[in-house]
XYZ file of C-alpha atoms in Angstrom:
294
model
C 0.223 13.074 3.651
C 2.548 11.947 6.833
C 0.516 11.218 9.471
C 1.173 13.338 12.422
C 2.525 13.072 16.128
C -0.726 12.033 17.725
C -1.312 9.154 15.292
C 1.798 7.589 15.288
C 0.479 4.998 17.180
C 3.212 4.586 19.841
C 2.493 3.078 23.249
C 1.518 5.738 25.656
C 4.678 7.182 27.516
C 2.996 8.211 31.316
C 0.249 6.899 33.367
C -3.244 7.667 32.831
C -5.142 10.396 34.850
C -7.978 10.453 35.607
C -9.995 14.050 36.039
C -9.200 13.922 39.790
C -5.467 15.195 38.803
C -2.413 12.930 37.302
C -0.635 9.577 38.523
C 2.810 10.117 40.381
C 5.383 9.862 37.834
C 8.560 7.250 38.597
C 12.003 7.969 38.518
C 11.838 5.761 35.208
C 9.349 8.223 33.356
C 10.457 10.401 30.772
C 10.018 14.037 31.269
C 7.063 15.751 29.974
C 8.117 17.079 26.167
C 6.503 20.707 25.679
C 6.112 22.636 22.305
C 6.457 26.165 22.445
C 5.277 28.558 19.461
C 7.085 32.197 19.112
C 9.936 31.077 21.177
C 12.538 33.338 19.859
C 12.012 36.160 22.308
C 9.508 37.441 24.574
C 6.412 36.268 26.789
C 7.940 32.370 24.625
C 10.722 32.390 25.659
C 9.908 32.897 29.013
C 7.470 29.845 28.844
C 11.063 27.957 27.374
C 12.782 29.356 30.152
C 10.239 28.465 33.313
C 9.394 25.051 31.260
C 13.257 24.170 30.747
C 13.357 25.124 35.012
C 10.703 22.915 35.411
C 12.186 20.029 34.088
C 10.227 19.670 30.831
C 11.615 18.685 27.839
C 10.924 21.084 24.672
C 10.674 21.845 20.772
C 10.933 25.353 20.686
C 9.958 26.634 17.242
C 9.709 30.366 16.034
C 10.759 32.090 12.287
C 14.767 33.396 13.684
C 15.954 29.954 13.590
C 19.356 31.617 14.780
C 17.772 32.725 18.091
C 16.326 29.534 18.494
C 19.357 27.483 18.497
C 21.287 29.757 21.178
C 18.122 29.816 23.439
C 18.290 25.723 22.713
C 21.836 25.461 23.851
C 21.328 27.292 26.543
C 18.964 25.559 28.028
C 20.582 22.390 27.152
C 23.514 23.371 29.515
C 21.573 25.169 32.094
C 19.011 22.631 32.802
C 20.152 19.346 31.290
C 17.024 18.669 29.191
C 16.409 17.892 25.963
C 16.128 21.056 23.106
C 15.082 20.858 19.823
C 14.847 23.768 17.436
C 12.435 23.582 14.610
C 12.369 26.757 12.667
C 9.212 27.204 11.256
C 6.850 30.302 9.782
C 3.347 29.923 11.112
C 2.318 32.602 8.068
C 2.254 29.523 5.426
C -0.795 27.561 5.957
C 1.255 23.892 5.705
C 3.725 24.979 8.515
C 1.653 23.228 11.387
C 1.275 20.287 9.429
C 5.151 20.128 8.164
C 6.176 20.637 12.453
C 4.116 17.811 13.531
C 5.034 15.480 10.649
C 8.663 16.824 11.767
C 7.931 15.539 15.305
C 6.608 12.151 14.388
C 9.520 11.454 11.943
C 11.705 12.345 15.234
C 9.218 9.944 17.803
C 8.403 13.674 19.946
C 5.364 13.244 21.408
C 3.675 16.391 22.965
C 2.332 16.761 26.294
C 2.194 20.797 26.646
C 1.170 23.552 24.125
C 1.894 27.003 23.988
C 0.562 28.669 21.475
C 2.046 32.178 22.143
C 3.255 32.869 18.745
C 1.532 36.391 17.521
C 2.253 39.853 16.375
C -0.023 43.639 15.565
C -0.506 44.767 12.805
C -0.568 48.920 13.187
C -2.925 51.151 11.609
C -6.185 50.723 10.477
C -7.721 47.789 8.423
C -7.898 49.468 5.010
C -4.153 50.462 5.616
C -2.607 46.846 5.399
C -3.102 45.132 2.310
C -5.599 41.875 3.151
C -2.417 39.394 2.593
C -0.675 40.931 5.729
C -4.306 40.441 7.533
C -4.169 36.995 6.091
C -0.938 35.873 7.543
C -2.047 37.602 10.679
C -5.217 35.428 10.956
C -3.347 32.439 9.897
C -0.509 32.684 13.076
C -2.969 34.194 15.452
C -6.152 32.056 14.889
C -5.930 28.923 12.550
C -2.264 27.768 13.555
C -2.814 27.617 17.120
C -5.973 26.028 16.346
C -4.577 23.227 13.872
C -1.618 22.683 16.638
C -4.322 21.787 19.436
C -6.492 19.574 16.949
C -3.451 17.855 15.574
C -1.881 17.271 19.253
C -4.981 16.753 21.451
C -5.755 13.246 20.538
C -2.368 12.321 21.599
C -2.714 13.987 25.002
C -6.500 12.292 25.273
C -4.655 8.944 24.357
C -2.078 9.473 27.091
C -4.451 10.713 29.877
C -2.118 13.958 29.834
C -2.028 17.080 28.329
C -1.384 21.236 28.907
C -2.498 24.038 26.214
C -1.946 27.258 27.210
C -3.119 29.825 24.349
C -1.463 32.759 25.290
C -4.474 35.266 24.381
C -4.537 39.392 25.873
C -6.513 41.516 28.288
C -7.673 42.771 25.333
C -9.465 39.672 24.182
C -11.915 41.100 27.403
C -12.162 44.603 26.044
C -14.116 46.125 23.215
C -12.155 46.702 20.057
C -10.361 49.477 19.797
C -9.147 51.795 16.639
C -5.974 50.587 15.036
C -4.573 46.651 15.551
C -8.260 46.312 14.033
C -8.044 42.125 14.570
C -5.783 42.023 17.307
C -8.910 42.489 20.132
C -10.759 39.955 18.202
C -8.439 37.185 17.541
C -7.826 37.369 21.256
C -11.151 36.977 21.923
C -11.467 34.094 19.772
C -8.632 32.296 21.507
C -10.274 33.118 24.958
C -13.597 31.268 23.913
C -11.919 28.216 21.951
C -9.842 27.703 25.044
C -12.975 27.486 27.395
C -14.943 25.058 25.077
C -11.943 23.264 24.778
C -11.265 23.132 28.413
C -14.639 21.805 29.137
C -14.390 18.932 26.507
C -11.356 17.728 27.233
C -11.422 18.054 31.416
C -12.582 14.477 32.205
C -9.657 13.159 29.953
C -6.698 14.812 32.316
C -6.250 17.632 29.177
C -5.945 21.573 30.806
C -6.763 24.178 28.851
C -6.102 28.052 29.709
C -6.551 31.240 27.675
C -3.457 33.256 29.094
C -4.657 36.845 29.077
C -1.383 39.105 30.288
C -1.956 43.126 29.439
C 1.008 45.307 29.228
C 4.003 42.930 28.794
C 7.992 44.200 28.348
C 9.025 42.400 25.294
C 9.888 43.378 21.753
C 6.045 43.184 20.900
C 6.097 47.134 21.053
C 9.141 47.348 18.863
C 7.958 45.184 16.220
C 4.719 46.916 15.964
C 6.209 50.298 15.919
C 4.721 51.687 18.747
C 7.489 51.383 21.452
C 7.165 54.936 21.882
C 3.208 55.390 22.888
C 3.485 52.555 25.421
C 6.390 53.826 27.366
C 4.364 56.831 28.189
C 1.661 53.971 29.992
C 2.656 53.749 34.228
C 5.287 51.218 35.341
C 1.828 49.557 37.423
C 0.324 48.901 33.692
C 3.366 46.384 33.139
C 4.595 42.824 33.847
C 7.975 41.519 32.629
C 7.589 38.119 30.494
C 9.026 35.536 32.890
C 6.379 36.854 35.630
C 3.740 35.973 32.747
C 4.928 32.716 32.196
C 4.946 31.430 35.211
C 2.365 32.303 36.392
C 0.495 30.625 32.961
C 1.786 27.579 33.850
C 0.558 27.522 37.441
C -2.452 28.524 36.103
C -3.218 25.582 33.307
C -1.418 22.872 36.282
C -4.295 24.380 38.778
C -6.965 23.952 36.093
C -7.501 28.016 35.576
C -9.675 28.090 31.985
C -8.945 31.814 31.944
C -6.410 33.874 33.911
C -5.623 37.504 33.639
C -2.180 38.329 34.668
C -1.792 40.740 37.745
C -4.215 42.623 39.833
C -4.318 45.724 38.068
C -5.137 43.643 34.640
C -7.840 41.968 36.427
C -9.493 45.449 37.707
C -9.711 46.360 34.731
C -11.553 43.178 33.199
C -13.598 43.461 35.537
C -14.341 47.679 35.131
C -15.046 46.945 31.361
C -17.484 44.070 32.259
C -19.575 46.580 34.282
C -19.969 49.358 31.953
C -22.599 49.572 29.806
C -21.304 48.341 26.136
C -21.965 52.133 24.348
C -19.460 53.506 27.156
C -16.705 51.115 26.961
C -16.789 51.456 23.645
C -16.617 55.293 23.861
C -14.023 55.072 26.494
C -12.008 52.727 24.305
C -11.937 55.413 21.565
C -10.946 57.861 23.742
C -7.633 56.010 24.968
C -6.994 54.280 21.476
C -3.926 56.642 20.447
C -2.536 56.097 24.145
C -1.363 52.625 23.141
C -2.437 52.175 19.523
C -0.417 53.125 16.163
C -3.236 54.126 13.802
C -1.577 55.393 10.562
């Protein structure tokens, strides 16, 4: 098997940090290089956009390889960075290892992660048949997961790093009917992101679980339920570039977890009050407000 980015062995392209925050960077230093999962539209693209503003150079990589190269060329011209696309479907269990093989054959080392890539899957859990909650679990939970074991020792090595794992408000709520995994794999990413925070904080590595609620993007229009949400108030919503920027002040300020927006955060912070029995009830109640269940 090609051995991936992080064990290419290269020379390590910035200065060391130390946990007391990075090294000024000379006029001589490459930009930092940032990979960016789901980056064909929504909260991802954002993160390309604010990165790209930033002055970051990035691997944007997403299933429409179409949309990719236009968002790629666009910020090629815009900014004057450096753009690759790598088309890739998170779904197949070797695509993680085939995009980092990619950027080692291509000397791309990583300093920031953004595992954003995900998706619902409407209705309930006996409705899908388990391959579809398969390839769900697979972009959602293990890819992100491979992408931050593969790249982290690279980051470690270089005294540098970012993750962001772009997770949900509902990774803080109970679960509610319909989307049956969504809540959970959110919650999952919340937790890995903390543990991996704490390992990694001495070694100048961030980590942040990214936890926006009600986000315009086509996420509603994929999952067929475009029409529930837009009965929600305009306070319930963010637009995407809001969300990204603000994840990437958060992971730069050392924020584990942040919850996008005050209203978001009230709400957090409601659910954590309540007794479990009548979150969950209350959860039930509101399910078909912003859930498809058949």
């Amino acid at each position: 098997m090609a051995k991936t980015a992080e064990d290419n062995g290269a020379p390590p392209r910035h200065a060391t940090q130390t946990d007391r925050g990075a090294a000024p960077r000379t006029a001589a230093s490459p930009p930092r290089r940032a990979l960016v999962t789901g980056a064909s539209a929504g909260i991802g693209a954002a993160f390309a956009r604010a990165l790209a503003a930033r002055g970051h150079a990035l691997v944007l990589t997403a299933r429409r390889a179409e949309r990719l190269d236009a968002l790629a060329a666009e910020l090629r011209e815009r900014h004057g960075i450096d753009a690759v696309a790598l088309p890739a479907d998170l779904a197949d269990p070797q695509a993680p290892a085939r995009l980092l093989a990619e950027l080692q054959r291509r000397d791309l080392p990583i300093d920031v992660l953004i595992n954003n890539a995900g998706y619902g899957v409407p209705g309930t859990f006996e409705a899908s048949p388990w391959q579809r909650h398969a390839d769900f679990i697979q972009v959602l939970i293990t890819a992100p997961t491979e992408l931050a074991h593969r790249l982290l020792p690279g980051m470690r090595a270089r005294g540098y790093g970012r993750i962001v794992n772009v997770a949900s408000l509902a990774g803080h709520l109970p679960g509610s009917t319909g989307h049956t995994l969504y809540a959970a794999s959110k919650a999952y990413l919340i937790r890995f992101s903390q543990s991996l925070a704490l390992e990694n904080r001495a070694r100048g590595v961030h980590v942040c679980a990214l936890c926006p609620g009600f986000t315009y993007s086509e996420f509603h229009d994929v999952t067929g339920a475009r029409a529930l949400v837009s009965k929600m108030p305009r306070y319930m919503w963010m637009d995407a570039d809001t969300v990204a920027a603000q994840g990437l002040d958060a992971v730069e300020r050392g924020d584990v977890v942040y919850v996008n927006g005050r209203v978001n955060r009230a709400i957090k912070t409601l659910f954590k009050l309540l007794p479990d029995d009548l979150a969950l009830k209350l959860i039930a109640r509101r399910s078909r407000d912003f859930r498809v269940l058949d």
